[in-house]
CSV table of C-alpha atoms and ligand atoms in Angstrom, one decimal:
chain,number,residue,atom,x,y,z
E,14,UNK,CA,-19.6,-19.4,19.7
E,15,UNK,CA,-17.2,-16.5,18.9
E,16,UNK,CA,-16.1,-16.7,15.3
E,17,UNK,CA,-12.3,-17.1,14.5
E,18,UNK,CA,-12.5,-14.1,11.5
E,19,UNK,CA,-10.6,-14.5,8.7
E,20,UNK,CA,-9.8,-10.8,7.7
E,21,UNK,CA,-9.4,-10.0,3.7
E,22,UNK,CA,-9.3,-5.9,3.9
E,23,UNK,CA,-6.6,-4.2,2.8
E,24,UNK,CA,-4.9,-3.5,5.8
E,25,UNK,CA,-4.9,-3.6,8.1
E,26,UNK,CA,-4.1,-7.5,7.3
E,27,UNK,CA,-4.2,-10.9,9.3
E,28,UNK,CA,-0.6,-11.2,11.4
E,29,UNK,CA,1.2,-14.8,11.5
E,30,UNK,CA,1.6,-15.7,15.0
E,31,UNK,CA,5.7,-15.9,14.7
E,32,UNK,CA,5.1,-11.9,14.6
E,33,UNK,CA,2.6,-12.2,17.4
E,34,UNK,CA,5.0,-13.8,19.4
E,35,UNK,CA,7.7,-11.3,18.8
E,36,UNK,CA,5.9,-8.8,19.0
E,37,UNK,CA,5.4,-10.1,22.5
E,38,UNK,CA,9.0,-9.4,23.3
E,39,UNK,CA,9.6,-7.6,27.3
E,40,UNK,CA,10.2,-3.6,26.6
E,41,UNK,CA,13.6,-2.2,25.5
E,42,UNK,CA,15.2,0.9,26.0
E,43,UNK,CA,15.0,2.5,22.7
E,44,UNK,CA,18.6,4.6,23.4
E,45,UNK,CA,20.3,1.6,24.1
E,46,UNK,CA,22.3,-0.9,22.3
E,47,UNK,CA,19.3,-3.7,22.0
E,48,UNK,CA,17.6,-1.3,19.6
E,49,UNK,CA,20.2,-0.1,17.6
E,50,UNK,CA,20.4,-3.8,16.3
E,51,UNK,CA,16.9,-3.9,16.0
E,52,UNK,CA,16.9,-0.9,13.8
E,53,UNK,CA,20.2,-1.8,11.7
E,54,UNK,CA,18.5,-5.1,11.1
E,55,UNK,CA,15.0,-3.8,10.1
E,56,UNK,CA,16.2,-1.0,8.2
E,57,UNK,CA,18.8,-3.1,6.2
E,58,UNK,CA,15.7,-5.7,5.6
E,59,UNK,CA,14.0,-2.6,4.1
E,60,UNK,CA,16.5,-2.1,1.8
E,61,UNK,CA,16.4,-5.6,0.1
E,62,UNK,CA,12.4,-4.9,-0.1
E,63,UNK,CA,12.5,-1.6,-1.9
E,64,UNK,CA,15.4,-3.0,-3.7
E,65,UNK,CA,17.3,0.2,-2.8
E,66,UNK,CA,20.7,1.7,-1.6
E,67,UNK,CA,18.8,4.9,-0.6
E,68,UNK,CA,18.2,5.9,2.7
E,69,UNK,CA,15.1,3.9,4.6
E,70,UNK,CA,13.9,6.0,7.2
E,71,UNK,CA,11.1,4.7,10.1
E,72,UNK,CA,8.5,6.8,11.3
E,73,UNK,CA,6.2,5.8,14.4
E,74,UNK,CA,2.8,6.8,12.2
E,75,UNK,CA,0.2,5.2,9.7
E,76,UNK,CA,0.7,5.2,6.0
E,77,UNK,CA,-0.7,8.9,5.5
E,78,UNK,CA,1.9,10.0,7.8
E,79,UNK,CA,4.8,9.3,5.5
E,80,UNK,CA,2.4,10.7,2.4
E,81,UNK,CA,2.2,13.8,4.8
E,82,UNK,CA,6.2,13.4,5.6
E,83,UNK,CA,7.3,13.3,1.8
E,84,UNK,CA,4.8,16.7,0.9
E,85,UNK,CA,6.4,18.1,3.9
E,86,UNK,CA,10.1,17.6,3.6
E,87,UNK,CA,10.3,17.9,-0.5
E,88,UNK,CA,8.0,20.5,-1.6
E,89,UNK,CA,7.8,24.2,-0.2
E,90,UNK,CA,4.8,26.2,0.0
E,91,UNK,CA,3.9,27.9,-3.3
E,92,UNK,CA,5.6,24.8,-5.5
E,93,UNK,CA,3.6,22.8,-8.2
E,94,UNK,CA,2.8,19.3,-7.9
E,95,UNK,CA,1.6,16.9,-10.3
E,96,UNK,CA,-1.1,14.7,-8.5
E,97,UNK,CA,-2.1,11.5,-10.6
E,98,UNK,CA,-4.8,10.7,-9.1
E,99,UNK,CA,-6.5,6.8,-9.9
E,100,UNK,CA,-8.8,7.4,-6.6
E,101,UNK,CA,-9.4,7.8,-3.2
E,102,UNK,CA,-5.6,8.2,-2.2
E,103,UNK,CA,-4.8,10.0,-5.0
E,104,UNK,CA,-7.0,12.7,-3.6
E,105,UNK,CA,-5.5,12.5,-0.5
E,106,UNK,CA,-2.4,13.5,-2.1
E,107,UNK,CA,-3.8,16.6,-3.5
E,108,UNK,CA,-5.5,17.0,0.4
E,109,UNK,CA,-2.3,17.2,1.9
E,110,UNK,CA,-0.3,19.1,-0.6
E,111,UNK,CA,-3.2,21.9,-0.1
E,112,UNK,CA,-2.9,21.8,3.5
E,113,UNK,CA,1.1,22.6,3.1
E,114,UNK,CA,0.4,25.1,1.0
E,115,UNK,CA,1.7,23.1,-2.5
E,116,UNK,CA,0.0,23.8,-5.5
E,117,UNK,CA,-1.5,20.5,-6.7
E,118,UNK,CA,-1.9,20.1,-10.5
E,119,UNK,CA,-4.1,17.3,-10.5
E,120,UNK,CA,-3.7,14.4,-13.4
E,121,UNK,CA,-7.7,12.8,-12.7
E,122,UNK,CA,-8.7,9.1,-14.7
E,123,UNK,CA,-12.3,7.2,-13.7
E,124,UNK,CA,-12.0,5.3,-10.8
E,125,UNK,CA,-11.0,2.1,-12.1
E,126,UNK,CA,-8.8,3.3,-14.6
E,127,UNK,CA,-4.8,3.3,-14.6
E,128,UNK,CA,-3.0,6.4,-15.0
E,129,UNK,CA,-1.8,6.4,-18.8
E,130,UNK,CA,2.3,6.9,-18.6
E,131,UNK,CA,2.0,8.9,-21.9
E,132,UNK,CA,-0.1,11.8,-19.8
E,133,UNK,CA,2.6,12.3,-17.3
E,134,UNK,CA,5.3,12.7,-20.2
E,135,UNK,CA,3.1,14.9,-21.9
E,136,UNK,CA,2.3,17.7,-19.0
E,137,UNK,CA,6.0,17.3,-18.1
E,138,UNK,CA,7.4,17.7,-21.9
E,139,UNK,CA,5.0,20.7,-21.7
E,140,UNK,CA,6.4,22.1,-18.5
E,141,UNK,CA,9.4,23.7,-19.9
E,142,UNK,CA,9.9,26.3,-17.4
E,143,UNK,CA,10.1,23.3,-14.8
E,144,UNK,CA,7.4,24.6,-12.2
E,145,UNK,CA,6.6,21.1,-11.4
E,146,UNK,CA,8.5,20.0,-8.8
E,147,UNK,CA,7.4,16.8,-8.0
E,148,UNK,CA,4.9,14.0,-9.4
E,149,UNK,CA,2.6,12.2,-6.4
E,150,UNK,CA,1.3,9.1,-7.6
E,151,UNK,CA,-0.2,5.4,-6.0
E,152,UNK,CA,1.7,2.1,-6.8
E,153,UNK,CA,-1.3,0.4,-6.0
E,154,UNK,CA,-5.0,2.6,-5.5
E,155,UNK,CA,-6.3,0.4,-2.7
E,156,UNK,CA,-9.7,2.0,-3.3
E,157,UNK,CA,-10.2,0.6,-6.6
E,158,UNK,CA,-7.9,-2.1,-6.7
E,159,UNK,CA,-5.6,-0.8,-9.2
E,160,UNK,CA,-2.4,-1.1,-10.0
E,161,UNK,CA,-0.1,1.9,-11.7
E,162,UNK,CA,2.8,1.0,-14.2
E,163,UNK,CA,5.4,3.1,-12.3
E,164,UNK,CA,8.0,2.0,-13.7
E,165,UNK,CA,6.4,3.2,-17.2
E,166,UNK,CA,5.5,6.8,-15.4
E,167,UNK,CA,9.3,6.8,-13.6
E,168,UNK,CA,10.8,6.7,-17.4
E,169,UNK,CA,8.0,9.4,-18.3
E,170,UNK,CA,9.9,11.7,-17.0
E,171,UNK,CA,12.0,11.8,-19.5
E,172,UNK,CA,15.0,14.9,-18.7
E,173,UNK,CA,12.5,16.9,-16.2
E,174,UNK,CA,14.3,17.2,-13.2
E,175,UNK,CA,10.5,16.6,-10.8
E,176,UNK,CA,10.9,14.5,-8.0
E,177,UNK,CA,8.9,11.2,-8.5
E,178,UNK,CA,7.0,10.3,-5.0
E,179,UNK,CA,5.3,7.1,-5.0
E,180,UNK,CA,2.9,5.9,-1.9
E,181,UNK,CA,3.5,2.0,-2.3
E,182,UNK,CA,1.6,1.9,1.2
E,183,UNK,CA,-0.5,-1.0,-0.4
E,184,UNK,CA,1.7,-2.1,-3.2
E,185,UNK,CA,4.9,-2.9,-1.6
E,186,UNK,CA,6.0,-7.0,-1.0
E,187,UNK,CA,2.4,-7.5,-3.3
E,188,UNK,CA,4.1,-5.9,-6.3
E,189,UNK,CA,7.5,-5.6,-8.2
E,190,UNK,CA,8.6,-2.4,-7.1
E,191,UNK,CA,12.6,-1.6,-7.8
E,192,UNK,CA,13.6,2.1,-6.5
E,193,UNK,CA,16.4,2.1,-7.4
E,194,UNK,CA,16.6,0.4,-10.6
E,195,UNK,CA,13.4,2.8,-11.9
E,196,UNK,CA,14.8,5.7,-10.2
E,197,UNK,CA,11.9,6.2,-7.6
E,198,UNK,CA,13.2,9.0,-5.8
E,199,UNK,CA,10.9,8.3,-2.6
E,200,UNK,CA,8.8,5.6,-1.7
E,201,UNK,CA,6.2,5.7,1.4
E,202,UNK,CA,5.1,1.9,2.5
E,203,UNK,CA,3.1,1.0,5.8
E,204,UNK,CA,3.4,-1.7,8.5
E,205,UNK,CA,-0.3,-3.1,8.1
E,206,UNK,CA,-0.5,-3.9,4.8
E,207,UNK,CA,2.0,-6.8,2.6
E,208,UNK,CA,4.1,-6.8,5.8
E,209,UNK,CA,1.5,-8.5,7.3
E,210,UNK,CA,2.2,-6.6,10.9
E,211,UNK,CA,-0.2,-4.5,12.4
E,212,UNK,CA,-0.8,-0.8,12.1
E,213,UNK,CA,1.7,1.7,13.7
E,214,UNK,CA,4.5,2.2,11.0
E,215,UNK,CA,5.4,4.1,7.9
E,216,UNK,CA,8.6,3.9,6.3
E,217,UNK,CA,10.2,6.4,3.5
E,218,UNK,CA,12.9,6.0,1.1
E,219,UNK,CA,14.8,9.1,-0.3
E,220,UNK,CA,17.2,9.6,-2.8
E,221,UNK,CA,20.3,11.7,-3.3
E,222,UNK,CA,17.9,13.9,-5.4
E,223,UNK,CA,15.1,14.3,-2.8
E,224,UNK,CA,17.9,15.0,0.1
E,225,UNK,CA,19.3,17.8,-2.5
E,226,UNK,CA,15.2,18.8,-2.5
E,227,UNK,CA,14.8,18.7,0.9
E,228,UNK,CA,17.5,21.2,1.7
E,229,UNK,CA,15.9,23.7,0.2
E,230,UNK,CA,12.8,23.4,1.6
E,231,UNK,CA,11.2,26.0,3.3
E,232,UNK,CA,7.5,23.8,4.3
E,233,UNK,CA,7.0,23.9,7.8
E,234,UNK,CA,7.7,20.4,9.8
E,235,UNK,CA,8.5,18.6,12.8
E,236,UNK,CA,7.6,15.3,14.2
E,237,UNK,CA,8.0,14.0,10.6
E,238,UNK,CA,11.0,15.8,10.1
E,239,UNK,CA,12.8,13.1,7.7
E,240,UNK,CA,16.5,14.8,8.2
E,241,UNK,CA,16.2,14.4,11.9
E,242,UNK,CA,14.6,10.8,11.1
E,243,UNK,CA,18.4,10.4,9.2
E,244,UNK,CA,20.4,12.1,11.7
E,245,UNK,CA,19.0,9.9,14.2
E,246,UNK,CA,19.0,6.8,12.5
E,247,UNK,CA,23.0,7.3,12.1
E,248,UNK,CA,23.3,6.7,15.7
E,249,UNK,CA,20.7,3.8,15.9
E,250,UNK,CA,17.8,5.5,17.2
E,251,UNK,CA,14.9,7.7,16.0
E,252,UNK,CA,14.1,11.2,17.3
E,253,UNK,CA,11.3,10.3,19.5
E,254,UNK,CA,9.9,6.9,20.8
E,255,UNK,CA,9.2,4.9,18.3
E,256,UNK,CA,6.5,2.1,18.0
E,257,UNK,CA,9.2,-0.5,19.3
E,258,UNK,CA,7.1,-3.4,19.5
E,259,UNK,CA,5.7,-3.0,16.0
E,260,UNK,CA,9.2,-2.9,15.0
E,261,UNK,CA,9.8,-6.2,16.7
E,262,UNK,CA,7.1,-7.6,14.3
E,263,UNK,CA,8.4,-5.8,11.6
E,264,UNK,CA,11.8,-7.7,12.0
E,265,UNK,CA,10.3,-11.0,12.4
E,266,UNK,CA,7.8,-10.3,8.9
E,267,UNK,CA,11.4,-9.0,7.1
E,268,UNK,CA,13.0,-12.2,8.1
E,269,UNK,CA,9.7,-13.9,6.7
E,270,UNK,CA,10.0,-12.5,3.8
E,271,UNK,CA,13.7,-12.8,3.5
E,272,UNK,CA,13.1,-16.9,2.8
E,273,UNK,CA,10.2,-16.6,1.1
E,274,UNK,CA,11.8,-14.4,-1.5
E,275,UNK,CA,10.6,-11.0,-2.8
E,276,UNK,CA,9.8,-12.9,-5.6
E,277,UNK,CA,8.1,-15.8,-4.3
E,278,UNK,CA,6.0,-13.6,-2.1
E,279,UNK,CA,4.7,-11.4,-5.7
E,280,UNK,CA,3.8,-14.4,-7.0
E,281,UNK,CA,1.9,-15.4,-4.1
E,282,UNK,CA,0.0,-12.5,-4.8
E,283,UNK,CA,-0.7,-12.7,-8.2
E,284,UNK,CA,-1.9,-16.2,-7.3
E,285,UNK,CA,-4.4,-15.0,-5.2
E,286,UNK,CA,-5.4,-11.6,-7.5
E,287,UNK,CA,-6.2,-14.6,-10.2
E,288,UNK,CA,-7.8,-16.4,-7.7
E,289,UNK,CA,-10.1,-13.9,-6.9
E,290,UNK,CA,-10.9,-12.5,-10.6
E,291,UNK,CA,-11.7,-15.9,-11.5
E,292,UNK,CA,-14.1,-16.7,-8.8
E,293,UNK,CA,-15.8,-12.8,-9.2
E,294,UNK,CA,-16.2,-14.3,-13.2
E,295,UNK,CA,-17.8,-17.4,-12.2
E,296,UNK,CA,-20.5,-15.5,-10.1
E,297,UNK,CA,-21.0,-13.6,-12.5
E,298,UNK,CA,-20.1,-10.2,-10.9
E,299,UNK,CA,-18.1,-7.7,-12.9
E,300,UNK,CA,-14.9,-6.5,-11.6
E,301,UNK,CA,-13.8,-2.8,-11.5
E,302,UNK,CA,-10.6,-3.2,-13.0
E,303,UNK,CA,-9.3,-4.3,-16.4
E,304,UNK,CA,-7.0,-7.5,-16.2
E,305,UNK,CA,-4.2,-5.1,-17.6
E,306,UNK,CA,-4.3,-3.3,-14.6
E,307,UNK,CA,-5.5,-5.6,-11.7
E,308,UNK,CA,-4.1,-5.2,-8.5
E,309,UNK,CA,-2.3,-7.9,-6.7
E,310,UNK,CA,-3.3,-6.8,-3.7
E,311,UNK,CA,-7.1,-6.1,-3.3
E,312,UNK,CA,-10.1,-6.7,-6.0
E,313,UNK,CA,-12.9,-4.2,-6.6
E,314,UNK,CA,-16.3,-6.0,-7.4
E,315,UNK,CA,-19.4,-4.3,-8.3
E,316,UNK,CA,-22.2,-4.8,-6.3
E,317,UNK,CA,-25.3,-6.6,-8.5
E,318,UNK,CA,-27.7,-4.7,-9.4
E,319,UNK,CA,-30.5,-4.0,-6.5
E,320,UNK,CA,-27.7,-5.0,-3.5
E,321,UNK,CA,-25.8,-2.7,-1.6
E,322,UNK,CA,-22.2,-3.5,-0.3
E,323,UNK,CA,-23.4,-4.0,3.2
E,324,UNK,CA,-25.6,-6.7,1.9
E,325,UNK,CA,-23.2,-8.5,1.2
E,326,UNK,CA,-20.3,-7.8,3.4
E,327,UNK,CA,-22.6,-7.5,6.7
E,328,UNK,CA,-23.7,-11.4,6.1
E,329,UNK,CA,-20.3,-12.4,5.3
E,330,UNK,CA,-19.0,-10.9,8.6
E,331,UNK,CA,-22.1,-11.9,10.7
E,332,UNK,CA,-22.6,-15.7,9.7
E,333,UNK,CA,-19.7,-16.7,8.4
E,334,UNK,CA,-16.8,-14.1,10.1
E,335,UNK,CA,-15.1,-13.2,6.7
E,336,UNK,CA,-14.3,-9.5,6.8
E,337,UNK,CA,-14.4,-7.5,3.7
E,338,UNK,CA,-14.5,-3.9,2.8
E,339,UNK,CA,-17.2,-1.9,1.1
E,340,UNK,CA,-16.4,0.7,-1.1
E,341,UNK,CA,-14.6,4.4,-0.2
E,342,UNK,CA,-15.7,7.7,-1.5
E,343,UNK,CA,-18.2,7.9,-4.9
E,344,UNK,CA,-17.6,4.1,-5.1
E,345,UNK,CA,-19.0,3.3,-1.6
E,346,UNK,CA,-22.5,2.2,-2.8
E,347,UNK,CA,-21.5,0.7,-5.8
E,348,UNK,CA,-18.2,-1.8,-5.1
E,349,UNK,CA,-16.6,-4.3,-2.4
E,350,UNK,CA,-13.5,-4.8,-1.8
E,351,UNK,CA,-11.6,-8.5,-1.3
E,352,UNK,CA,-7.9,-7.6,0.2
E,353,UNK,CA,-5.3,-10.7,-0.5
E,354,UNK,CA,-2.6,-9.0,0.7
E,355,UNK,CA,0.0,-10.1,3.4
E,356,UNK,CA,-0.9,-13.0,5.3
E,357,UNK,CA,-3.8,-14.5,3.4
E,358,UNK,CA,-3.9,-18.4,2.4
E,359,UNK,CA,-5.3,-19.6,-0.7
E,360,UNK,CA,-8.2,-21.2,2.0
E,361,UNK,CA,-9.3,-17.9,3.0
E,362,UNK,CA,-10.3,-17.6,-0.4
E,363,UNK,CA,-11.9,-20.4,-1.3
E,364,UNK,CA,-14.2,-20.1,2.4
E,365,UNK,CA,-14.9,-16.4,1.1
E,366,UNK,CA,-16.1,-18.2,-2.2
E,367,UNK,CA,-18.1,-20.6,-0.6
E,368,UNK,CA,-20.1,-17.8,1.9
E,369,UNK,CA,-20.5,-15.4,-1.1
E,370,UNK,CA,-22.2,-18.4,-3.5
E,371,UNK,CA,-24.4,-18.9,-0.2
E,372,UNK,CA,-25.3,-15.7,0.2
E,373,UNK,CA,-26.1,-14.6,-3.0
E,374,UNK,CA,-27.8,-17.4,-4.1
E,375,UNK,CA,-30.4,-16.3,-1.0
E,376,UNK,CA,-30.7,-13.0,-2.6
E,377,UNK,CA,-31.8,-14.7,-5.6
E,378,UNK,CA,-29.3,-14.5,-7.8
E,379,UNK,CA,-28.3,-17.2,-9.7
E,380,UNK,CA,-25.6,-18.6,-8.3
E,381,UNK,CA,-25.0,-22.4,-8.3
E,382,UNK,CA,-22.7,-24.0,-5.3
E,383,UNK,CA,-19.4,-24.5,-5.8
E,384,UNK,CA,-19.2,-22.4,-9.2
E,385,UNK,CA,-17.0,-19.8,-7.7
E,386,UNK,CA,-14.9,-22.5,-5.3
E,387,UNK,CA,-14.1,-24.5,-8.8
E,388,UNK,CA,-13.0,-21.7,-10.5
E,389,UNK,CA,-10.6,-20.2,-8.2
E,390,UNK,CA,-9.6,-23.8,-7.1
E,391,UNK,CA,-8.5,-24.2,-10.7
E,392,UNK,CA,-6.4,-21.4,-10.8
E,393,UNK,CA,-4.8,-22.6,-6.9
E,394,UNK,CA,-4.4,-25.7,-8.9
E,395,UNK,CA,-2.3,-24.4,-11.9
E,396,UNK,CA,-0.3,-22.1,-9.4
E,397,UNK,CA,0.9,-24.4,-7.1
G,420,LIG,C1,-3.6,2.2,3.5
G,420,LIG,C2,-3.2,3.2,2.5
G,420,LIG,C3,-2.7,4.5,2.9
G,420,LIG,C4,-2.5,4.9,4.3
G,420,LIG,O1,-3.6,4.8,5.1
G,420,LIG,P1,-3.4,4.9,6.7
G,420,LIG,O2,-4.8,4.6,7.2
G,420,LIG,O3,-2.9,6.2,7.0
G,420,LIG,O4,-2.4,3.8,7.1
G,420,LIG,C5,-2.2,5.3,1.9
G,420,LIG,N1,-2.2,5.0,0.7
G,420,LIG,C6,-2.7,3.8,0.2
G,420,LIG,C7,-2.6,3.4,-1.2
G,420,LIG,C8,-3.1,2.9,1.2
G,420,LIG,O5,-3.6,1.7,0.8
């Protein structure tokens, strides 16, 4: 019999069937005045989400698109960035800053590791001459399942007039995230991860700074051009045909999240990033990140000794139809990954627990039945 999957990667994530549904939604013309609401609604939903009063522009792209977008549009070819780099997306960051001819200063820690806040004050305090025009860091690395303290490496700053360009792609809904109120001067999120919708959007916030930033740039650009993206957006549109039935499902997950709560829906997440932790502890695995820095999005576990990820996540898929990622990069031997973001129930869990024990327990390790279940039961317990 096919398996129904129950899909825990970080992104893209499970979609709730109101979004299927609307997503379902006959074609539109995307000049006309049916999608001018659409995008005054979605883009005004934004907003509340990045807790902003910047401009929220949409592009028609993955995630990398709007990393690619905000190097493009901010930073001019010779310029310095600072790169903080936690892992695997950090380093796409310095990838695509190379590629557009920006000089990326690169700020490295041990995958696993959160950036330390005092670093980024330091090389900036340091940088008197102000060369460094901007300062690329994750919210949330995805590959390691750690979560930065940017509102720590926002106020870092201090007077240096750097741009501060976050890629919340995973982090955003999962985490507290306030642009405005940190002074985030842009922020690059994507449709298939917290928002629950599938892939096929990214969305980028930019401030009054980054505009002043942009008009001097000289970086070549033009899909992603984000002051065409504005110019468009003041008529209701977008410069070329966007994804519009993504953006019905974006609309319907805004509204979702709009009576959850932004709140509500973070502390969903933590519920299930303690979930998780406590049932990795009670097999006896050891996680990748600290508790300091655990992201509320995915977990990083290390694979036991004499296993390999795909031993673990091939089973899982196979027998029981719960999907989970392996590593990425110099960690994809030694860690797998257990998404719980967007659309996950605390059941998906627990069914995760219950195949893992199982499975590893055949291996031979010693893993009693129900250990994990109890333990992250207990947690759903003193959560809900
Ligand atoms: C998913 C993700 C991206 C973007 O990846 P795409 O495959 O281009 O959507 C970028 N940064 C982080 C932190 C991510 O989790």
């Amino acid at each position: 019999m096919e398996k129904r999957q129950i899909i825990l990667i970080p992104g893209p994530t499970a979609v709730p069937s109101r979004v299927l549904r609307a997503m379902g939604a006959p074609a539109i013309n995307h000049r006309g005045p049916e999608f001018r609401e659409l995008i005054v609604e979605v883009t005004a939903g934004l907003k509340q989400v990045y807790q902003t009063a910047n401009d929220v522009l949409i592009l028609t792209a993955s995630g990398t698109g709007g990393m690619e977008a905000a190097v493009a549009n901010f930073l001019s070819p010779g310029d310095k960035a600072l790169v903080v780099s936690i892992g695997s997306f950090g380093d796409r960051f310095v990838k695509i800053c190379r590629a557009f001819g920006v000089e990326a200063e690169i700020l490295a820690y041990e995958w696993g590791q959160a950036a330390n806040p005092q670093d980024v004050a330091d090389r900036l305090a340091a940088d008197t001459a102000h060369k460094i025009k901007a300062v690329l860091v994750q919210q949330n690395e995805t590959s390691t399942g750690v979560l930065n303290d940017i509102q720590a490496i926002a106020a870092a700053r201090g007077d240096h007039p750097a741009l501060l360009i976050v890629d919340a792609i995973s982090g955003l809904v999962a985490a507290e995230l306030l642009t405005d109120a940190w002074g985030l001067d842009v922020v690059i999120s994507g449709s298939q991860k917290a928002f629950m919708i599938p892939p096929g959007l990214a969305m980028v916030s930019v401030s009054p700074r980054a505009w002043e930033a942009a008009e001097k740039c000289t970086n070549s650009r033009y899909y992603f051009d984000l002051k065409e993206a504005k110019k468009f957006l003041e008529k209701g549109e977008t410069p070329f045909t966007p994804a519009v039935s993504v953006l019905f499902g974006l609309r319907e997950s805004l509204r979702m999240l709009a009576d959850e709560g932004l709140a509500a829906a973070q502390e969903r997440h933590a519920l299930y990033r303690d979930m998780v932790r406590s049932g990795v502890r009670a097999l006896d695995l050891e996680l990748l990140a600290d508790d300091a820095a655990a992201s509320p999005a995915v977990t990083a576990v290390k694979v036991p000794a004499g296993l390999t990820p795909k031993d673990i996540t091939g089973p899982l898929r196979e027998r029981f139809g719960i999907v989970i990622a392996g590593g990425q990069g110099k960690l994809s031997d030694k860690i797998f990954r257990i998404g719980h973001l967007g659309y996950v129930q605390p059941t998906d869990i627990l069914a995760t627990f219950a195949a893992l024990e199982m499975i590893l327990a055949e291996r031979g390790l010693p893993v009693q039945s129900g250990q994990a279940v109890a333990a992250a039961e207990e947690v759903l317990a003193g959560g809900i």
